[in-house]
mmCIF file of C-alpha atoms in Angstrom:
data_model
loop_
_atom_site.group_PDB
_atom_site.id
_atom_site.type_symbol
_atom_site.label_atom_id
_atom_site.label_comp_id
_atom_site.label_asym_id
_atom_site.label_seq_id
_atom_site.Cartn_x
_atom_site.Cartn_y
_atom_site.Cartn_z
ATOM 1 C CA MET C 73 98.449 -16.964 157.979
ATOM 2 C CA ARG C 74 100.681 -14.384 160.125
ATOM 3 C CA VAL C 75 102.023 -11.634 157.862
ATOM 4 C CA LEU C 76 104.384 -8.755 158.526
ATOM 5 C CA GLY C 77 103.405 -5.507 156.952
ATOM 6 C CA ILE C 78 105.839 -2.801 156.201
ATOM 7 C CA GLU C 79 104.984 0.555 154.787
ATOM 8 C CA THR C 80 107.667 3.142 153.913
ATOM 9 C CA SER C 81 106.023 5.158 150.941
ATOM 10 C CA CYS C 82 106.646 8.508 152.297
ATOM 11 C CA ASP C 83 107.195 9.958 155.714
ATOM 12 C CA GLU C 84 105.768 7.633 157.778
ATOM 13 C CA THR C 85 107.560 4.100 158.730
ATOM 14 C CA GLY C 86 104.761 1.765 159.796
ATOM 15 C CA VAL C 87 105.186 -2.129 160.862
ATOM 16 C CA ALA C 88 102.385 -4.545 161.804
ATOM 17 C CA LEU C 89 101.739 -8.048 162.253
ATOM 18 C CA PHE C 90 98.299 -9.644 161.188
ATOM 19 C CA ASP C 91 96.852 -12.764 161.432
ATOM 20 C CA SER C 92 94.155 -13.886 158.980
ATOM 21 C CA GLU C 93 92.286 -15.689 161.901
ATOM 22 C CA ARG C 94 93.138 -13.479 165.084
ATOM 23 C CA GLY C 95 93.243 -10.060 163.498
ATOM 24 C CA LEU C 96 95.841 -7.345 164.212
ATOM 25 C CA LEU C 97 98.494 -8.720 166.392
ATOM 26 C CA ALA C 98 100.537 -5.788 166.966
ATOM 27 C CA ASP C 99 101.441 -2.425 165.347
ATOM 28 C CA ALA C 100 103.933 0.276 165.625
ATOM 29 C CA LEU C 101 104.513 3.666 163.747
ATOM 30 C CA HIS C 102 107.218 6.519 163.428
ATOM 31 C CA SER C 103 106.275 9.641 162.036
ATOM 32 C CA GLN C 104 108.924 11.653 160.530
ATOM 33 C CA THR C 105 106.864 14.896 160.854
ATOM 34 C CA ASP C 106 109.477 16.745 163.004
ATOM 35 C CA LEU C 107 112.162 15.980 160.885
ATOM 36 C CA HIS C 108 110.517 17.537 157.812
ATOM 37 C CA ALA C 109 108.786 20.429 159.644
ATOM 38 C CA VAL C 110 111.455 22.880 159.444
ATOM 39 C CA TYR C 111 111.425 22.296 155.549
ATOM 40 C CA GLY C 112 107.815 23.010 155.207
ATOM 41 C CA GLY C 113 107.298 19.710 153.526
ATOM 42 C CA VAL C 114 108.790 15.984 152.837
ATOM 43 C CA VAL C 115 112.298 15.888 151.671
ATOM 44 C CA PRO C 116 112.876 12.490 149.883
ATOM 45 C CA GLU C 117 116.538 12.051 150.971
ATOM 46 C CA LEU C 118 115.906 12.518 154.638
ATOM 47 C CA ALA C 119 112.754 10.352 154.662
ATOM 48 C CA SER C 120 114.682 7.198 153.229
ATOM 49 C CA ARG C 121 117.750 7.684 155.606
ATOM 50 C CA ASP C 122 115.210 7.905 158.472
ATOM 51 C CA HIS C 123 113.382 4.680 157.243
ATOM 52 C CA VAL C 124 116.684 3.130 157.351
ATOM 53 C CA ARG C 125 117.279 4.052 160.827
ATOM 54 C CA ARG C 126 113.907 3.133 162.038
ATOM 55 C CA LEU C 127 112.402 0.091 160.201
ATOM 56 C CA LEU C 128 114.432 -2.898 162.011
ATOM 57 C CA PRO C 129 113.894 -1.447 165.481
ATOM 58 C CA LEU C 130 110.284 -1.192 164.768
ATOM 59 C CA ILE C 131 110.247 -4.854 163.529
ATOM 60 C CA GLU C 132 111.441 -6.074 166.476
ATOM 61 C CA GLN C 133 109.153 -4.035 168.393
ATOM 62 C CA VAL C 134 106.048 -5.576 167.043
ATOM 63 C CA PHE C 135 107.439 -9.219 167.365
ATOM 64 C CA SER C 136 107.926 -8.365 171.085
ATOM 65 C CA GLU C 137 104.358 -6.806 171.451
ATOM 66 C CA ALA C 138 102.773 -9.823 169.499
ATOM 67 C CA GLY C 139 104.816 -12.468 171.545
ATOM 68 C CA LEU C 140 105.734 -13.849 168.082
ATOM 69 C CA ALA C 141 109.090 -15.658 167.174
ATOM 70 C CA ARG C 142 110.568 -15.294 163.483
ATOM 71 C CA GLY C 143 109.743 -18.840 162.787
ATOM 72 C CA GLU C 144 105.933 -18.399 163.298
ATOM 73 C CA LEU C 145 105.651 -15.966 160.438
ATOM 74 C CA ASP C 146 104.162 -17.001 157.262
ATOM 75 C CA ALA C 147 104.937 -13.975 154.809
ATOM 76 C CA ILE C 148 105.832 -10.484 154.566
ATOM 77 C CA ALA C 149 103.904 -7.842 152.643
ATOM 78 C CA TYR C 150 105.612 -4.456 151.864
ATOM 79 C CA THR C 151 104.292 -1.267 150.024
ATOM 80 C CA ALA C 152 105.606 -1.184 146.591
ATOM 81 C CA GLY C 153 104.127 1.882 145.154
ATOM 82 C CA PRO C 154 103.094 4.596 144.663
ATOM 83 C CA GLY C 155 105.295 6.639 146.525
ATOM 84 C CA LEU C 156 108.881 8.175 146.949
ATOM 85 C CA ILE C 157 110.992 5.855 145.135
ATOM 86 C CA GLY C 158 114.068 5.943 147.686
ATOM 87 C CA ALA C 159 111.730 5.357 150.398
ATOM 88 C CA LEU C 160 109.802 2.381 149.003
ATOM 89 C CA MET C 161 113.200 0.879 148.238
ATOM 90 C CA VAL C 162 113.848 0.655 151.758
ATOM 91 C CA GLY C 163 110.967 -1.215 152.635
ATOM 92 C CA ALA C 164 111.087 -3.406 149.539
ATOM 93 C CA SER C 165 114.710 -4.381 149.909
ATOM 94 C CA THR C 166 114.296 -5.259 153.865
ATOM 95 C CA ALA C 167 111.035 -7.175 153.122
ATOM 96 C CA HIS C 168 112.908 -9.331 150.291
ATOM 97 C CA GLY C 169 116.064 -9.612 152.527
ATOM 98 C CA LEU C 170 113.997 -10.975 155.557
ATOM 99 C CA ALA C 171 112.045 -13.111 153.341
ATOM 100 C CA LYS C 172 115.143 -14.534 151.531
ATOM 101 C CA ALA C 173 116.571 -15.413 155.128
ATOM 102 C CA TRP C 174 113.511 -16.630 156.595
ATOM 103 C CA GLN C 175 112.623 -18.595 153.481
ATOM 104 C CA ILE C 176 108.875 -17.262 153.488
ATOM 105 C CA PRO C 177 107.065 -15.694 150.481
ATOM 106 C CA VAL C 178 107.064 -11.857 149.963
ATOM 107 C CA LEU C 179 104.495 -9.566 148.270
ATOM 108 C CA GLY C 180 104.421 -5.873 146.974
ATOM 109 C CA VAL C 181 101.299 -4.231 148.030
ATOM 110 C CA HIS C 182 99.793 -1.240 146.397
ATOM 111 C CA HIS C 183 99.737 1.643 148.848
ATOM 112 C CA MET C 184 96.186 2.934 148.000
ATOM 113 C CA GLU C 185 94.695 -0.322 148.265
ATOM 114 C CA GLY C 186 95.949 -0.666 151.770
ATOM 115 C CA HIS C 187 94.250 2.529 152.448
ATOM 116 C CA LEU C 188 91.015 1.385 150.732
ATOM 117 C CA LEU C 189 90.913 -1.771 152.795
ATOM 118 C CA ALA C 190 92.045 -0.067 156.264
ATOM 119 C CA PRO C 191 88.317 -0.177 157.426
ATOM 120 C CA MET C 192 88.391 -3.843 157.199
ATOM 121 C CA LEU C 193 90.800 -3.822 160.143
ATOM 122 C CA GLU C 194 87.548 -2.743 162.420
ATOM 123 C CA GLU C 195 85.012 -4.884 164.019
ATOM 124 C CA ASP C 196 82.301 -3.343 162.161
ATOM 125 C CA ARG C 197 83.361 -3.151 158.601
ATOM 126 C CA PRO C 198 81.648 -2.594 155.297
ATOM 127 C CA GLU C 199 80.683 -5.406 152.659
ATOM 128 C CA PHE C 200 81.299 -5.044 149.060
ATOM 129 C CA PRO C 201 80.442 -3.340 146.843
ATOM 130 C CA PHE C 202 81.078 0.262 147.999
ATOM 131 C CA VAL C 203 82.233 3.557 146.900
ATOM 132 C CA ALA C 204 85.752 4.612 148.158
ATOM 133 C CA LEU C 205 86.814 8.158 148.757
ATOM 134 C CA LEU C 206 90.542 8.189 148.885
ATOM 135 C CA VAL C 207 91.809 11.359 150.049
ATOM 136 C CA SER C 208 95.235 12.100 151.232
ATOM 137 C CA GLY C 209 98.506 14.552 150.679
ATOM 138 C CA GLY C 210 99.026 12.800 147.482
ATOM 139 C CA HIS C 211 95.564 11.509 146.129
ATOM 140 C CA THR C 212 92.056 12.326 145.868
ATOM 141 C CA GLN C 213 90.018 9.846 144.222
ATOM 142 C CA LEU C 214 86.651 8.082 143.920
ATOM 143 C CA VAL C 215 86.584 4.486 143.300
ATOM 144 C CA GLU C 216 83.943 1.884 142.725
ATOM 145 C CA VAL C 217 84.969 -1.257 144.774
ATOM 146 C CA ARG C 218 83.222 -4.179 143.781
ATOM 147 C CA ASP C 219 85.586 -6.759 145.539
ATOM 148 C CA ILE C 220 89.476 -6.779 146.366
ATOM 149 C CA GLY C 221 91.205 -5.946 143.056
ATOM 150 C CA CYS C 222 87.999 -5.050 141.216
ATOM 151 C CA TYR C 223 88.235 -1.378 141.064
ATOM 152 C CA ARG C 224 86.822 1.237 138.745
ATOM 153 C CA LEU C 225 88.017 4.808 138.694
ATOM 154 C CA LEU C 226 85.069 7.119 139.070
ATOM 155 C CA GLY C 227 86.983 10.530 139.428
ATOM 156 C CA GLU C 228 90.342 12.011 140.600
ATOM 157 C CA SER C 229 92.078 15.329 141.295
ATOM 158 C CA VAL C 230 93.232 16.994 137.798
ATOM 159 C CA ASP C 231 95.730 18.731 139.890
ATOM 160 C CA ASP C 232 96.312 19.344 143.578
ATOM 161 C CA ALA C 233 94.849 16.574 146.048
ATOM 162 C CA ALA C 234 93.074 17.685 148.860
ATOM 163 C CA GLY C 235 95.626 17.322 151.596
ATOM 164 C CA GLU C 236 98.194 18.901 149.186
ATOM 165 C CA ALA C 237 95.928 21.929 149.183
ATOM 166 C CA PHE C 238 95.579 21.790 152.983
ATOM 167 C CA ASP C 239 99.529 21.730 153.452
ATOM 168 C CA LYS C 240 99.881 24.855 150.685
ATOM 169 C CA THR C 241 97.186 26.882 152.728
ATOM 170 C CA ALA C 242 98.658 26.120 155.958
ATOM 171 C CA ARG C 243 102.156 27.878 154.510
ATOM 172 C CA MET C 244 100.102 30.851 153.169
ATOM 173 C CA LEU C 245 98.644 31.223 156.860
ATOM 174 C CA ASP C 246 102.069 30.577 158.702
ATOM 175 C CA LEU C 247 100.766 27.340 160.286
ATOM 176 C CA PRO C 248 103.388 24.258 160.818
ATOM 177 C CA TYR C 249 103.572 21.089 158.501
ATOM 178 C CA PRO C 250 101.656 18.991 157.948
ATOM 179 C CA GLY C 251 99.023 21.650 157.310
ATOM 180 C CA GLY C 252 95.622 19.603 157.595
ATOM 181 C CA PRO C 253 95.332 19.513 161.448
ATOM 182 C CA HIS C 254 96.636 22.919 161.809
ATOM 183 C CA VAL C 255 94.182 24.424 159.411
ATOM 184 C CA ALA C 256 91.357 22.505 161.031
ATOM 185 C CA ARG C 257 92.224 23.889 164.318
ATOM 186 C CA LEU C 258 92.572 27.292 163.259
ATOM 187 C CA ALA C 259 89.199 26.908 161.439
ATOM 188 C CA GLU C 260 87.429 26.362 165.021
ATOM 189 C CA GLN C 261 87.913 30.085 165.703
ATOM 190 C CA GLY C 262 86.546 31.199 162.372
ATOM 191 C CA ASN C 263 83.570 33.113 161.417
ATOM 192 C CA PRO C 264 81.521 31.254 158.912
ATOM 193 C CA GLU C 265 79.799 34.261 157.760
ATOM 194 C CA ARG C 266 82.745 36.328 156.729
ATOM 195 C CA PHE C 267 83.869 34.610 153.364
ATOM 196 C CA ARG C 268 82.318 31.866 151.162
ATOM 197 C CA PHE C 269 85.051 30.293 148.723
ATOM 198 C CA PRO C 270 84.109 28.321 145.521
ATOM 199 C CA ARG C 271 83.165 24.950 145.526
ATOM 200 C CA PRO C 272 85.476 23.815 142.567
ATOM 201 C CA MET C 273 83.950 21.482 139.658
ATOM 202 C CA THR C 274 80.721 21.288 141.486
ATOM 203 C CA ASP C 275 78.535 23.394 139.032
ATOM 204 C CA ARG C 276 79.306 20.849 136.293
ATOM 205 C CA PRO C 277 78.863 17.109 135.724
ATOM 206 C CA GLY C 278 81.384 14.431 136.476
ATOM 207 C CA LEU C 279 83.293 13.263 139.471
ATOM 208 C CA ASP C 280 86.850 14.672 139.054
ATOM 209 C CA PHE C 281 88.339 17.228 141.605
ATOM 210 C CA SER C 282 90.323 20.295 141.138
ATOM 211 C CA PHE C 283 91.773 22.262 144.446
ATOM 212 C CA SER C 284 94.654 24.418 142.791
ATOM 213 C CA GLY C 285 92.175 27.147 142.015
ATOM 214 C CA LEU C 286 90.654 27.087 145.452
ATOM 215 C CA LYS C 287 94.267 27.404 146.630
ATOM 216 C CA THR C 288 94.580 30.556 144.453
ATOM 217 C CA HIS C 289 91.341 32.013 145.563
ATOM 218 C CA THR C 290 92.765 31.457 149.288
ATOM 219 C CA LEU C 291 96.016 33.290 148.461
ATOM 220 C CA THR C 292 94.329 36.109 146.769
ATOM 221 C CA THR C 293 91.943 36.606 149.547
ATOM 222 C CA LEU C 294 94.933 36.883 151.766
ATOM 223 C CA ARG C 295 96.767 39.386 149.821
ATOM 224 C CA LYS C 296 93.826 41.521 149.393
ATOM 225 C CA LEU C 297 93.502 41.785 153.133
ATOM 226 C CA GLN C 298 97.033 42.464 153.521
ATOM 227 C CA GLU C 299 96.936 45.661 151.085
ATOM 228 C CA THR C 300 95.253 47.377 154.208
ATOM 229 C CA HIS C 301 96.628 45.783 157.185
ATOM 230 C CA PRO C 302 98.518 42.834 158.534
ATOM 231 C CA ALA C 303 96.473 39.724 158.524
ATOM 232 C CA SER C 304 95.285 39.176 162.183
ATOM 233 C CA ASP C 305 94.637 35.984 163.820
ATOM 234 C CA GLN C 306 90.885 36.310 163.216
ATOM 235 C CA ASP C 307 91.557 37.006 159.495
ATOM 236 C CA ARG C 308 93.477 33.918 159.274
ATOM 237 C CA ALA C 309 90.885 31.841 161.279
ATOM 238 C CA ASP C 310 88.161 33.089 158.903
ATOM 239 C CA ILE C 311 90.180 32.254 155.732
ATOM 240 C CA ALA C 312 90.924 28.669 157.191
ATOM 241 C CA LEU C 313 87.375 28.210 157.849
ATOM 242 C CA ALA C 314 86.331 29.126 154.281
ATOM 243 C CA PHE C 315 88.997 27.047 152.885
ATOM 244 C CA GLU C 316 88.084 23.862 155.046
ATOM 245 C CA GLU C 317 84.150 24.467 154.252
ATOM 246 C CA ALA C 318 85.175 24.720 150.593
ATOM 247 C CA VAL C 319 87.286 21.530 150.496
ATOM 248 C CA ILE C 320 84.426 19.510 152.549
ATOM 249 C CA ASP C 321 81.675 20.658 150.704
ATOM 250 C CA THR C 322 83.394 19.613 147.452
ATOM 251 C CA LEU C 323 84.002 16.261 148.445
ATOM 252 C CA VAL C 324 80.843 15.697 150.093
ATOM 253 C CA ILE C 325 78.886 16.752 146.900
ATOM 254 C CA LYS C 326 81.323 14.558 144.871
ATOM 255 C CA CYS C 327 80.306 11.436 147.177
ATOM 256 C CA ARG C 328 76.691 12.020 147.007
ATOM 257 C CA ARG C 329 77.011 12.139 143.186
ATOM 258 C CA ALA C 330 79.169 8.738 143.010
ATOM 259 C CA LEU C 331 76.778 6.952 145.182
ATOM 260 C CA GLU C 332 73.907 8.119 143.052
ATOM 261 C CA GLN C 333 75.795 7.152 139.792
ATOM 262 C CA THR C 334 76.657 3.567 140.985
ATOM 263 C CA GLY C 335 73.413 3.052 142.907
ATOM 264 C CA LEU C 336 75.509 2.233 145.936
ATOM 265 C CA THR C 337 74.713 2.789 149.579
ATOM 266 C CA ARG C 338 78.012 2.254 151.053
ATOM 267 C CA LEU C 339 80.936 4.747 151.094
ATOM 268 C CA VAL C 340 84.378 4.047 152.690
ATOM 269 C CA ALA C 341 86.418 7.331 153.635
ATOM 270 C CA ALA C 342 90.147 6.640 153.894
ATOM 271 C CA GLY C 343 93.448 8.409 153.629
ATOM 272 C CA GLY C 344 94.938 11.217 156.098
ATOM 273 C CA VAL C 345 92.158 13.824 155.165
ATOM 274 C CA SER C 346 89.367 11.560 156.229
ATOM 275 C CA ALA C 347 90.409 11.835 159.909
ATOM 276 C CA ASN C 348 89.211 15.496 159.594
ATOM 277 C CA ARG C 349 86.334 15.837 162.247
ATOM 278 C CA ARG C 350 84.160 18.273 160.163
ATOM 279 C CA LEU C 351 84.280 16.269 157.052
ATOM 280 C CA ARG C 352 83.258 13.178 158.888
ATOM 281 C CA GLU C 353 80.249 14.819 160.493
ATOM 282 C CA ARG C 354 79.226 16.532 157.143
ATOM 283 C CA LEU C 355 79.585 13.230 155.209
ATOM 284 C CA ASP C 356 77.743 10.935 157.925
ATOM 285 C CA ALA C 357 74.841 13.652 157.802
ATOM 286 C CA ALA C 358 74.642 14.153 154.075
ATOM 287 C CA LEU C 359 74.495 10.424 153.430
ATOM 288 C CA ALA C 360 72.161 9.406 156.216
ATOM 289 C CA ARG C 361 69.456 11.588 154.828
ATOM 290 C CA ARG C 362 69.566 9.438 151.600
ATOM 291 C CA GLY C 363 69.619 6.086 153.398
ATOM 292 C CA ALA C 364 73.572 5.520 152.940
ATOM 293 C CA ARG C 365 76.193 4.844 155.308
ATOM 294 C CA VAL C 366 80.100 5.903 155.723
ATOM 295 C CA TRP C 367 82.981 3.586 157.266
ATOM 296 C CA TYR C 368 86.213 5.075 158.203
ATOM 297 C CA PRO C 369 89.309 3.527 159.672
ATOM 298 C CA ARG C 370 90.124 4.426 163.200
ATOM 299 C CA GLY C 371 92.086 7.686 163.679
ATOM 300 C CA ARG C 372 95.899 5.900 163.515
ATOM 301 C CA PHE C 373 95.029 4.032 160.280
ATOM 302 C CA CYS C 374 93.907 7.091 158.274
ATOM 303 C CA THR C 375 97.597 8.020 157.881
ATOM 304 C CA ASP C 376 99.970 5.683 156.529
ATOM 305 C CA ASN C 377 100.439 2.661 158.472
ATOM 306 C CA GLY C 378 101.848 -0.907 158.508
ATOM 307 C CA ALA C 379 98.588 -2.596 159.582
ATOM 308 C CA MET C 380 96.719 -1.749 156.393
ATOM 309 C CA ILE C 381 99.649 -3.287 154.307
ATOM 310 C CA ALA C 382 99.725 -6.287 156.286
ATOM 311 C CA TYR C 383 95.836 -6.851 155.864
ATOM 312 C CA ALA C 384 95.945 -6.118 152.215
ATOM 313 C CA GLY C 385 98.890 -8.206 151.864
ATOM 314 C CA ALA C 386 97.299 -10.908 153.755
ATOM 315 C CA GLN C 387 94.266 -11.309 151.368
ATOM 316 C CA ARG C 388 96.397 -11.417 148.312
ATOM 317 C CA LEU C 389 99.023 -13.887 149.892
ATOM 318 C CA LEU C 390 95.992 -15.962 150.780
ATOM 319 C CA ALA C 391 95.039 -16.187 147.228
ATOM 320 C CA GLY C 392 98.611 -17.418 146.365
ATOM 321 C CA GLU C 393 100.033 -14.232 145.058
ATOM 322 C CA CYS C 394 103.735 -13.567 145.751
ATOM 323 C CA ASP C 395 106.570 -11.564 144.183
ATOM 324 C CA PRO C 396 108.419 -13.898 141.634
ATOM 325 C CA GLY C 397 111.832 -13.074 142.875
ATOM 326 C CA SER C 398 112.891 -9.497 142.414
ATOM 327 C CA MET C 399 111.527 -6.544 144.679
ATOM 328 C CA ARG C 400 109.148 -3.800 143.132
ATOM 329 C CA ALA C 401 109.234 -0.300 143.515
ATOM 330 C CA VAL C 402 107.431 2.029 141.635
ATOM 331 C CA ALA C 403 106.659 5.728 142.291
ATOM 332 C CA ARG C 404 103.264 5.671 139.969
ATOM 333 C CA TRP C 405 100.911 2.936 139.967
ATOM 334 C CA PRO C 406 97.348 3.610 138.930
ATOM 335 C CA LEU C 407 95.133 1.539 140.965
ATOM 336 C CA HIS C 408 92.752 0.404 138.386
ATOM 337 C CA GLU C 409 95.919 -1.572 137.170
ATOM 338 C CA LEU C 410 95.345 -4.058 140.094
ATOM 339 C CA THR C 411 93.599 -7.492 139.072
ATOM 340 C CA SER C 412 91.426 -9.475 141.282
ATOM 341 C CA PRO C 413 93.145 -12.294 143.451
ATOM 342 C CA SER C 414 91.432 -15.609 143.519
ATOM 343 C CA ALA C 415 88.265 -15.885 145.424
ATOM 344 C CA ALA C 416 89.383 -18.685 147.349
ATOM 345 C CA ASN C 417 90.544 -18.429 151.095
ATOM 346 C CA LEU C 418 89.911 -14.802 151.328
ATOM 347 C CA SER C 419 89.101 -13.620 154.945
#
């Protein structure tokens, strides 16, 4: 089955073509980072308008790169949620319009299921069951994954997601949007002996996260320094490192606990923050000591992309799922509401 995947949940327009027998045929991505950077965050209306401008040309591009004609496509998958409602509607309406014109099935896909399954696009991919760490600008969750659609939420952030905390810390340190890569880059120059920030909610049982207090601690530290002198580049680097270390240690501790609680030895880390080099090094080392292993998507599939939507959609379309007729676009959609597709024909 050849599936066109469309991702428009936030500030990236992603399109891909996936073949259930041959794998990924082509993918293209347009990031709106420059568009939103001047505002320090995503402006929903601007995001929606840019998706309108970019989506059809990107679809044309992947068909050309894959050497595929329109009549050779079997189905379309699009991100139905969660995400920005206006942005989601651009992808949903385009997918349904094309599917009707081409007379093929169309299916709305859960954005986080796409992230969760993104490592399946790699040659070396994990087997079920595993624990998934979904860590991005909008979500920080630990999920027990028994199979596609068989998900049990183990823990999640009760306030700011890790990626959101990175963005807010970046603004405190006068760094550009999006904050994660810039904080990580600045942290490379930091002194690890100067500050130690708290590891939130690690001194109590459970697998939930909270990064709001860590963000406040970062701001308090910065303001205390500024009472005596303007923050120097070294001050900012030291704070960036202390913040990053606190987030990473918290994620690693919770992942370790999740594996112990479930008795599993496989972990998938996905979402934008999973591209963080220091996080990957720390997770790999911590889990290797316990006889466990981590799988990651390749770098460009950590952030939002069409390939993960095409793959996730293909698995459900092969099992006979499709939209009943009307498009779906929902800002909030808990992952645990998903059900398992038929086991038949899954690839």
